[in-house]
Coordinates of C-alpha atoms and ligand atoms in Angstrom, one line a residue:
M303 CA -36.4 98.7 -149.8
K304 CA -37.6 96.8 -152.9
A305 CA -40.6 97.9 -154.9
H306 CA -43.2 95.2 -155.6
D307 CA -44.3 94.9 -159.2
A308 CA -47.7 93.8 -157.8
L309 CA -50.8 94.7 -155.8
Y310 CA -51.5 93.2 -152.4
I311 CA -55.0 91.6 -152.8
D312 CA -56.5 88.7 -150.8
G313 CA -53.3 88.0 -148.9
A314 CA -51.0 87.7 -151.9
W315 CA -49.0 89.9 -154.2
R316 CA -50.7 89.8 -157.6
P317 CA -49.9 91.3 -160.9
A318 CA -52.1 94.3 -161.9
A319 CA -54.6 93.8 -164.7
G320 CA -52.9 96.4 -166.9
H321 CA -49.3 97.3 -167.6
D322 CA -49.1 101.0 -166.6
T323 CA -46.7 101.9 -163.8
I324 CA -45.9 104.8 -161.5
E325 CA -42.3 106.0 -161.2
V326 CA -41.4 106.9 -157.7
V327 CA -38.9 109.8 -157.5
N328 CA -36.7 110.9 -154.6
P329 CA -37.4 114.7 -154.4
A330 CA -34.0 115.4 -152.8
D331 CA -32.0 114.3 -155.8
E332 CA -34.7 113.7 -158.5
Q333 CA -33.6 110.1 -159.0
V334 CA -36.1 107.3 -159.7
V335 CA -36.1 105.0 -156.7
G336 CA -38.8 102.5 -157.8
R337 CA -41.8 101.6 -159.9
V338 CA -45.1 100.3 -158.8
P339 CA -48.2 99.2 -160.8
A340 CA -50.9 101.8 -161.6
G341 CA -54.0 99.9 -160.7
T342 CA -57.2 100.3 -162.6
V343 CA -60.9 99.8 -162.1
E344 CA -60.5 96.0 -162.5
D345 CA -57.9 95.8 -159.8
V346 CA -60.0 97.9 -157.4
D347 CA -62.9 95.6 -158.1
A348 CA -60.8 92.5 -157.3
A349 CA -59.6 94.1 -154.1
V350 CA -63.1 95.2 -153.0
R351 CA -64.4 91.6 -153.7
A352 CA -61.6 90.2 -151.5
A353 CA -62.4 92.7 -148.7
R354 CA -66.1 91.8 -148.9
A355 CA -65.4 88.1 -148.8
A356 CA -63.2 88.5 -145.7
L357 CA -65.7 90.8 -143.9
P358 CA -68.0 88.3 -142.2
A359 CA -65.2 86.3 -140.5
W360 CA -63.2 89.4 -139.5
A361 CA -66.3 91.1 -138.1
A362 CA -67.1 88.0 -136.1
T363 CA -63.5 87.7 -134.7
P364 CA -63.8 88.7 -131.0
P365 CA -62.4 92.1 -130.3
A366 CA -59.6 90.5 -128.2
G367 CA -58.5 88.5 -131.3
R368 CA -58.5 91.6 -133.5
A369 CA -56.6 93.5 -130.8
A370 CA -53.9 90.8 -130.7
L371 CA -53.4 91.0 -134.5
I372 CA -53.2 94.8 -134.4
G373 CA -50.7 94.5 -131.6
A374 CA -48.7 92.1 -133.8
L375 CA -48.8 94.6 -136.6
R376 CA -47.5 97.3 -134.3
D377 CA -44.7 95.0 -133.3
V378 CA -43.7 94.5 -137.0
L379 CA -43.8 98.3 -137.5
V380 CA -41.3 98.5 -134.5
A381 CA -39.1 95.8 -135.9
R382 CA -39.0 97.4 -139.3
K383 CA -38.8 101.0 -138.2
D384 CA -35.4 101.7 -139.9
E385 CA -36.6 100.4 -143.2
I386 CA -39.7 102.4 -142.9
A387 CA -37.8 105.6 -142.1
E388 CA -35.4 105.0 -145.0
T389 CA -38.3 104.4 -147.4
V390 CA -40.1 107.6 -146.4
T391 CA -36.9 109.5 -146.8
A392 CA -36.4 108.0 -150.2
E393 CA -39.8 108.9 -151.6
L394 CA -40.9 111.9 -149.6
G395 CA -37.4 113.5 -149.1
S396 CA -37.8 114.2 -145.4
P397 CA -34.5 114.2 -143.4
L398 CA -33.8 110.8 -141.8
P399 CA -34.1 112.0 -138.2
L400 CA -37.6 113.3 -138.9
S401 CA -38.5 110.1 -140.7
Q402 CA -37.3 108.0 -137.7
A403 CA -39.0 110.1 -135.0
V404 CA -42.2 111.0 -136.7
H405 CA -42.9 109.1 -139.9
A406 CA -41.9 105.8 -138.4
G407 CA -42.5 106.6 -134.7
V408 CA -46.0 108.0 -134.7
P409 CA -47.6 105.1 -136.6
V410 CA -46.3 102.8 -133.9
M411 CA -48.0 104.9 -131.2
V412 CA -51.3 105.0 -133.2
A413 CA -51.3 101.2 -134.0
G414 CA -50.5 100.5 -130.3
S415 CA -53.4 102.7 -129.2
Y416 CA -55.8 100.8 -131.4
A417 CA -54.5 97.4 -130.2
E418 CA -55.5 98.6 -126.8
L419 CA -58.8 100.2 -127.8
A420 CA -59.9 97.1 -129.7
A421 CA -59.5 95.2 -126.5
T422 CA -61.2 97.7 -124.2
Y423 CA -63.8 99.5 -126.2
A424 CA -67.5 99.0 -125.2
F425 CA -68.8 97.4 -128.4
E426 CA -72.0 96.7 -126.5
E427 CA -73.9 99.1 -124.1
K428 CA -77.2 99.2 -122.3
V429 CA -79.6 102.1 -122.8
G430 CA -82.8 101.7 -120.8
N431 CA -84.5 98.6 -122.1
S432 CA -82.2 98.3 -125.1
T433 CA -78.9 96.7 -125.8
V434 CA -76.9 98.7 -128.3
H435 CA -74.4 96.8 -130.4
H436 CA -71.6 98.8 -132.2
E437 CA -71.1 96.9 -135.4
P438 CA -68.5 97.4 -138.2
V439 CA -69.7 99.6 -141.0
G440 CA -68.3 97.1 -143.5
V441 CA -65.8 97.5 -146.3
V442 CA -63.7 100.7 -146.1
G443 CA -62.2 102.4 -149.1
A444 CA -59.2 104.4 -147.8
I445 CA -57.6 107.1 -149.9
T446 CA -54.5 108.7 -148.4
P447 CA -52.0 111.6 -149.2
W448 CA -48.2 111.6 -149.3
N449 CA -47.3 114.1 -146.5
Y450 CA -47.2 111.7 -143.6
P451 CA -47.4 108.5 -145.7
L452 CA -47.5 105.8 -143.0
H453 CA -49.3 107.8 -140.4
Q454 CA -52.2 108.6 -142.8
I455 CA -52.5 104.9 -143.6
V456 CA -52.4 103.7 -140.0
A457 CA -54.8 106.4 -138.8
K458 CA -57.4 104.7 -141.1
V459 CA -56.5 101.1 -141.2
A460 CA -55.8 100.5 -137.5
P461 CA -59.2 101.8 -136.3
A462 CA -61.0 100.2 -139.2
L463 CA -59.5 96.8 -138.3
A464 CA -60.2 97.4 -134.6
A465 CA -63.9 98.0 -135.5
G466 CA -64.1 94.8 -137.5
C467 CA -64.1 96.4 -140.9
T468 CA -62.0 95.3 -143.9
V469 CA -60.1 97.7 -146.0
V470 CA -58.9 98.6 -149.5
L471 CA -56.2 101.2 -149.6
K472 CA -55.3 103.5 -152.5
P473 CA -52.2 105.4 -151.3
A474 CA -50.8 108.6 -152.8
E475 CA -49.0 108.1 -156.1
D476 CA -45.9 109.9 -154.7
T477 CA -45.4 107.6 -151.7
P478 CA -46.5 104.0 -152.7
L479 CA -43.4 102.3 -151.4
T480 CA -44.2 103.0 -147.8
A481 CA -47.7 101.6 -148.5
Q482 CA -46.2 98.4 -149.9
L483 CA -44.0 98.1 -146.7
F484 CA -47.2 98.5 -144.7
A485 CA -48.8 95.6 -146.7
E486 CA -45.8 93.5 -146.0
A487 CA -46.2 94.3 -142.3
V488 CA -49.9 93.3 -142.4
A489 CA -48.9 89.9 -143.9
E490 CA -46.1 89.4 -141.5
A491 CA -48.4 90.1 -138.5
G492 CA -50.7 87.3 -139.6
I493 CA -53.7 89.4 -140.4
P494 CA -56.1 87.1 -142.5
A495 CA -56.2 87.3 -146.3
G496 CA -58.5 90.0 -147.7
V497 CA -58.8 92.0 -144.4
F498 CA -56.4 94.5 -145.8
N499 CA -55.8 95.1 -149.6
L500 CA -53.6 97.5 -151.4
V501 CA -54.1 99.0 -154.9
T502 CA -51.5 101.5 -155.9
G503 CA -52.6 103.8 -158.6
L504 CA -53.6 107.3 -159.7
G505 CA -56.3 109.3 -157.9
P506 CA -58.6 110.0 -160.8
V507 CA -58.4 106.3 -161.9
A508 CA -58.0 103.9 -158.9
G509 CA -59.0 106.4 -156.2
Q510 CA -62.2 107.4 -158.0
A511 CA -63.0 103.7 -158.8
L512 CA -62.7 102.9 -155.1
A513 CA -64.9 105.8 -154.0
E514 CA -67.5 104.8 -156.6
H515 CA -67.5 101.0 -156.0
A516 CA -70.9 99.7 -154.8
G517 CA -69.1 97.2 -152.6
V518 CA -67.5 100.0 -150.5
D519 CA -69.6 101.0 -147.5
L520 CA -67.5 103.9 -146.2
V521 CA -65.0 106.1 -148.0
S522 CA -62.3 107.6 -145.7
F523 CA -60.3 110.2 -147.5
T524 CA -57.5 112.5 -146.5
G525 CA -56.2 115.1 -148.9
S526 CA -57.1 118.3 -150.5
T527 CA -60.4 120.1 -150.1
A528 CA -60.9 120.1 -153.9
V529 CA -60.8 116.3 -154.2
G530 CA -62.6 115.9 -150.9
R531 CA -65.6 117.7 -152.3
K532 CA -65.7 115.2 -155.2
I533 CA -65.4 112.2 -152.9
G534 CA -68.2 113.7 -150.7
A535 CA -70.5 114.1 -153.7
I536 CA -69.8 110.5 -154.9
A537 CA -70.5 109.1 -151.4
G538 CA -73.6 111.3 -151.0
A539 CA -75.1 110.2 -154.3
A540 CA -74.6 106.5 -153.3
V541 CA -75.7 107.1 -149.6
K542 CA -72.5 105.6 -148.3
R543 CA -70.6 106.8 -145.2
V544 CA -67.8 109.3 -145.8
A545 CA -65.0 110.8 -143.7
L546 CA -63.0 113.7 -145.0
E547 CA -59.8 115.0 -143.5
L548 CA -59.0 118.0 -145.6
G549 CA -56.8 121.1 -145.7
G550 CA -56.1 123.8 -143.1
K551 CA -54.8 127.3 -142.6
S552 CA -54.4 127.3 -138.9
A553 CA -53.7 130.2 -136.6
N554 CA -51.0 130.5 -134.0
V555 CA -52.5 133.2 -131.7
I556 CA -50.0 134.9 -129.4
L557 CA -51.8 136.9 -126.8
P558 CA -49.9 139.9 -125.3
G559 CA -49.0 138.2 -122.0
A560 CA -47.4 135.1 -123.7
D561 CA -43.8 134.0 -123.6
L562 CA -43.1 135.5 -127.0
A563 CA -39.7 133.8 -127.7
R564 CA -41.2 130.4 -127.0
A565 CA -44.4 131.0 -128.8
V566 CA -42.6 132.2 -131.9
G567 CA -39.9 129.4 -131.7
V568 CA -42.4 126.6 -131.4
G569 CA -44.6 128.3 -134.1
V570 CA -41.8 128.5 -136.6
A571 CA -40.8 124.8 -135.9
N572 CA -44.4 123.8 -136.4
V573 CA -44.5 125.3 -139.8
M574 CA -41.0 124.3 -141.1
T575 CA -41.2 120.6 -139.9
N576 CA -41.8 118.3 -142.9
S577 CA -41.1 121.3 -145.2
G578 CA -44.5 122.8 -144.3
Q579 CA -46.4 119.8 -145.7
T580 CA -48.6 119.4 -142.6
C581 CA -52.3 119.9 -142.9
S582 CA -52.5 121.1 -139.3
A583 CA -49.5 123.6 -139.6
W584 CA -50.0 127.0 -137.9
T585 CA -49.2 128.9 -141.0
R586 CA -50.7 132.2 -139.8
M587 CA -49.0 133.7 -136.7
L588 CA -51.2 136.4 -135.1
V589 CA -49.2 138.9 -132.9
H590 CA -50.4 141.9 -131.0
T591 CA -49.3 145.2 -132.5
S592 CA -47.3 146.1 -129.4
R593 CA -45.0 143.1 -129.9
Y594 CA -45.2 142.7 -133.6
E595 CA -41.7 143.8 -134.7
E596 CA -40.1 141.8 -132.0
A597 CA -42.0 138.7 -133.1
V598 CA -41.0 139.3 -136.8
E599 CA -37.3 139.5 -135.9
L600 CA -37.5 136.3 -133.8
A601 CA -39.3 134.5 -136.5
A602 CA -36.9 135.5 -139.2
A603 CA -34.0 134.4 -137.1
A604 CA -35.6 131.1 -136.3
A605 CA -36.6 130.4 -139.9
A606 CA -33.0 131.0 -141.1
K607 CA -31.8 128.2 -138.9
Y608 CA -34.0 125.8 -140.9
A609 CA -32.3 126.6 -144.2
D610 CA -30.0 123.6 -144.1
R611 CA -32.3 121.4 -142.0
I612 CA -35.5 121.0 -144.0
G613 CA -36.0 118.6 -146.8
P614 CA -37.4 119.3 -150.2
V615 CA -41.1 119.4 -151.0
V616 CA -42.6 116.3 -152.4
N617 CA -42.4 116.9 -156.2
A618 CA -41.6 119.5 -158.9
K619 CA -45.3 120.5 -159.2
Q620 CA -45.5 121.2 -155.5
Q621 CA -42.3 123.2 -155.6
R622 CA -43.7 125.4 -158.5
R623 CA -46.9 125.8 -156.6
V624 CA -45.2 126.9 -153.4
L625 CA -42.8 129.3 -155.1
G626 CA -45.8 130.7 -157.0
Y627 CA -47.5 131.5 -153.7
I628 CA -44.4 133.2 -152.5
E629 CA -44.3 135.4 -155.6
K630 CA -48.0 136.2 -155.1
G631 CA -47.2 137.2 -151.5
V632 CA -44.6 139.6 -152.7
A633 CA -46.9 140.9 -155.4
E634 CA -49.7 141.6 -152.9
G635 CA -47.4 143.7 -150.8
A636 CA -46.3 141.4 -148.0
R637 CA -42.7 141.9 -146.6
L638 CA -40.3 139.0 -147.1
V639 CA -38.1 138.7 -144.0
A640 CA -36.7 135.2 -144.6
G641 CA -36.5 133.0 -147.7
G642 CA -38.1 134.0 -151.0
P643 CA -39.3 132.8 -154.4
E644 CA -35.9 131.5 -155.7
A645 CA -35.3 127.7 -155.5
P646 CA -32.3 127.5 -153.1
R647 CA -30.6 124.5 -154.8
A648 CA -30.0 123.5 -158.4
Q649 CA -31.0 119.9 -157.7
G650 CA -34.0 118.6 -155.7
Y651 CA -37.3 120.3 -155.1
Y652 CA -36.3 122.6 -152.3
V653 CA -38.0 125.8 -151.1
A654 CA -36.2 128.2 -148.7
P655 CA -37.9 128.5 -145.3
T656 CA -39.9 131.7 -145.9
V657 CA -41.5 134.2 -143.6
F658 CA -43.8 137.1 -144.6
A659 CA -44.4 140.1 -142.3
D660 CA -47.0 142.8 -142.9
V661 CA -49.5 140.2 -144.1
T662 CA -53.1 141.3 -144.0
P663 CA -55.9 138.8 -143.4
E664 CA -57.4 139.0 -146.9
M665 CA -54.1 138.3 -148.8
T666 CA -53.9 135.1 -150.8
V667 CA -51.0 133.9 -148.6
A668 CA -53.2 134.4 -145.5
Q669 CA -56.2 132.6 -147.0
E670 CA -55.1 129.7 -149.1
E671 CA -53.3 126.5 -148.0
I672 CA -49.7 126.7 -149.4
F673 CA -48.5 123.3 -148.1
G674 CA -44.8 124.5 -148.1
P675 CA -42.4 126.1 -145.6
V676 CA -44.1 129.5 -145.6
L677 CA -45.2 131.4 -142.5
T678 CA -47.3 134.5 -142.5
I679 CA -47.3 137.0 -139.6
I680 CA -50.4 139.1 -139.1
R681 CA -50.9 142.0 -136.8
Y682 CA -53.9 142.4 -134.5
E683 CA -55.1 145.3 -132.4
D684 CA -57.1 143.6 -129.7
E685 CA -58.6 140.2 -128.8
D686 CA -61.8 140.7 -130.8
D687 CA -59.6 141.5 -133.8
A688 CA -57.4 138.4 -133.2
L689 CA -60.5 136.2 -133.0
R690 CA -62.0 137.6 -136.2
I691 CA -58.7 137.1 -138.1
A692 CA -58.2 133.6 -136.6
N693 CA -61.7 132.4 -137.7
G694 CA -61.6 134.3 -141.0
T695 CA -60.8 131.5 -143.4
V696 CA -62.9 128.6 -144.8
Y697 CA -60.7 126.2 -142.8
G698 CA -60.8 125.1 -139.2
L699 CA -58.4 122.1 -138.6
A700 CA -56.0 123.1 -135.8
G701 CA -54.3 126.0 -134.1
A702 CA -52.5 127.2 -131.0
V703 CA -53.0 129.8 -128.3
W704 CA -50.3 131.3 -126.1
A705 CA -51.2 133.5 -123.1
A706 CA -49.9 134.4 -119.7
D707 CA -51.7 131.4 -118.2
D708 CA -53.7 128.4 -119.4
A709 CA -57.1 129.8 -118.3
E710 CA -56.7 132.9 -120.5
A711 CA -55.5 130.7 -123.4
V712 CA -58.4 128.3 -122.9
A713 CA -61.0 131.1 -122.9
F714 CA -59.7 132.3 -126.3
A715 CA -59.4 128.7 -127.7
R716 CA -63.1 128.0 -126.9
S717 CA -64.1 130.7 -129.4
L718 CA -62.0 129.3 -132.2
D719 CA -63.8 127.5 -135.0
T720 CA -61.3 124.7 -135.2
G721 CA -61.0 121.0 -134.2
Q722 CA -57.8 121.0 -132.3
V723 CA -55.9 123.7 -130.3
D724 CA -52.5 123.5 -128.5
I725 CA -52.6 125.5 -125.3
N726 CA -49.3 127.2 -124.4
G727 CA -47.3 124.5 -126.3
G728 CA -49.4 121.5 -125.4
R729 CA -48.0 118.2 -126.7
F730 CA -49.4 115.9 -129.4
N731 CA -51.8 113.4 -128.0
P732 CA -52.4 110.3 -130.2
L733 CA -55.7 109.6 -128.4
A734 CA -57.3 113.0 -128.9
P735 CA -59.8 113.3 -131.8
F736 CA -58.3 115.0 -134.8
G737 CA -60.4 116.6 -137.6
G738 CA -61.8 119.8 -139.0
Y739 CA -64.5 122.4 -138.5
K740 CA -65.9 124.1 -141.6
Q741 CA -64.2 123.0 -144.9
S742 CA -61.4 121.2 -143.1
G743 CA -63.5 118.1 -143.1
V744 CA -66.1 115.8 -141.8
G745 CA -65.4 113.2 -139.1
R746 CA -62.6 112.6 -136.7
E747 CA -59.5 110.4 -136.6
L748 CA -57.5 108.9 -133.7
G749 CA -58.5 107.5 -130.4
A750 CA -62.0 106.3 -129.5
H751 CA -63.6 109.0 -131.6
G752 CA -61.6 107.7 -134.6
L753 CA -62.8 104.2 -133.9
S754 CA -66.4 105.1 -133.7
E755 CA -66.3 106.4 -137.3
Y756 CA -66.0 102.8 -138.4
L757 CA -68.9 101.6 -136.3
Q758 CA -72.7 101.7 -136.8
T759 CA -75.2 100.9 -134.0
K760 CA -77.9 98.3 -133.8
S761 CA -80.4 98.6 -131.0
L762 CA -82.2 95.5 -129.6
Q763 CA -85.2 96.2 -127.3
F764 CA -86.2 94.0 -124.5
Ligands
NAP341 P1 -55.0 115.2 -153.2 O1 -54.6 115.4 -154.6 O2 -56.3 115.5 -152.7 O3 -54.7 113.6 -153.0 C1 -55.0 112.9 -151.8 C2 -55.3 111.5 -152.3 O4 -56.5 111.5 -153.1 C3 -54.2 110.8 -153.1 O5 -54.2 109.4 -152.9 C4 -54.7 111.1 -154.5 O6 -54.1 110.3 -155.5 C5 -56.2 110.9 -154.4 N1 -57.0 111.5 -155.4 C6 -56.7 112.5 -156.2 N2 -57.7 112.8 -157.1 C7 -58.7 111.9 -156.8 C8 -60.0 111.6 -157.4 N3 -60.5 112.4 -158.4 N4 -60.7 110.6 -156.8 C9 -60.2 109.9 -155.8 N5 -59.0 110.1 -155.3 C10 -58.2 111.1 -155.8 O7 -54.0 115.8 -152.2 P2 -52.5 116.0 -152.4 O8 -52.2 117.1 -153.3 O9 -51.9 114.7 -152.7 O10 -52.1 116.3 -150.8 C11 -52.0 117.6 -150.3 C12 -53.4 118.1 -149.7 O11 -53.9 117.2 -148.7 C13 -53.3 119.4 -149.0 O12 -54.4 120.2 -149.3 C14 -53.5 119.0 -147.5 O13 -54.0 119.9 -146.6 C15 -54.3 117.9 -147.5 N6 -54.1 117.0 -146.4 C16 -55.0 117.0 -145.3 C17 -54.8 116.2 -144.2 C18 -55.7 116.1 -143.1 O14 -55.6 115.3 -142.2 N7 -56.7 117.0 -142.9 C19 -53.6 115.4 -144.1 C20 -52.7 115.4 -145.2 C21 -53.0 116.2 -146.3 P3 -52.8 110.8 -156.3 O15 -51.7 110.7 -155.3 O16 -52.7 109.9 -157.5 O17 -53.0 112.2 -156.7
MG342 MG1 -52.6 114.8 -156.1

């Protein structure tokens, strides 16, 4: 992997207007692995102009033509999957098998799904005496986080391109090398100049300039609720479309009849994977009082097995933040049964897989998104209590319900204020809409619902 000392604008790698750079650090060994330009307002402006210029021709390209190019992009992602996995490992620190299976593998699935959807989606429908055309919204400003660097990019760019939109991407400052690889893949796939543009840079500079740019019709943001609020305000003031994929504090609800060992095992894996840096992670495990101690023992044992298996968190700041939350949990009276607030290694930004028992719903560790390998286990007395606790945060992104059978789990899941629920260990579905209730966001990603975010309707009456 080689860092480009340039931005990808209008189909070419071009020097940035300024000279500032961003150092990319490997969080596993704290070594600098590359440097990329820190783009500025001028660079964002050049990229948005290129995207605008490319819009009419791309929007007019028949869906089958767009589908073929997204399919070609998918094929490049397949051909370069090892390089992608190594790059994600170098800048995010995730263990290589996780990078291969998830960080490189899932974007292939998602790009493939949009190659197919672009070819099959009903971009035109009849409603009574009207023909309704689903037209691209226009130029998309995409702002992405570092936790699933390529997935977050593909989950925006693939549907935007399928819809006929053009894109300017501002990726997270911690993981710009994966974004550069993606830009190389776009070029290799033969996607026309200006359809996709990349400006690496800092959030408050390049990200903010992109959200504010008058030439951007839709801002699609994934990241923290704090920044999402600002993006929403900027978009609202300019009356432009906005999609926000924000934080979560999801509940893993284990009803009394569930297979406890499986529910706890899958639940712990869900939280520890990617060192807890998953917005949809089930960081609150809710267990009936009759099986509480058994669940705590199972969870502590399961978490201990992750001690040598998880990677570091993304950077030193995130490590301090997560360790600070663990200290807060101890101070508020939660019982540590695995891990703790000491950094487990002298080098690298590691956090020990941590489990808190005797967590009450109002504790900070049960309310705020920690974004690290920290699981909280909360006791409930009956189903009403479980529901109150599960719905008792400002978030509503995901969750899980385990019960004696699917019907019982579904009945409970229907009362959850959340956008996605896994029933008795249901598998990830790249076509299912993903997104939040409440402060977890606005809009949906993935599948046909994700595609429709990038479309607007025009009705013709006859
Ligand atoms: P973040 O600070 O909100 O950053 C996300 C993106 O926004 C980055 O590209 C960032 O640039 C940019 N940004 C920061 N300040 C900005 C501003 N004032 N204007 C425009 N853009 C700005 O989030 P993070 O700390 O990197 O990521 C962790 C958070 O993201 C967690 O809260 C997590 O839940 C959330 N997340 C949610 C989802 C989801 O799908 N719902 C997925 C992943 C992560 P820099 O990199 O330069 O800061
Ligand atoms: Mg940030």
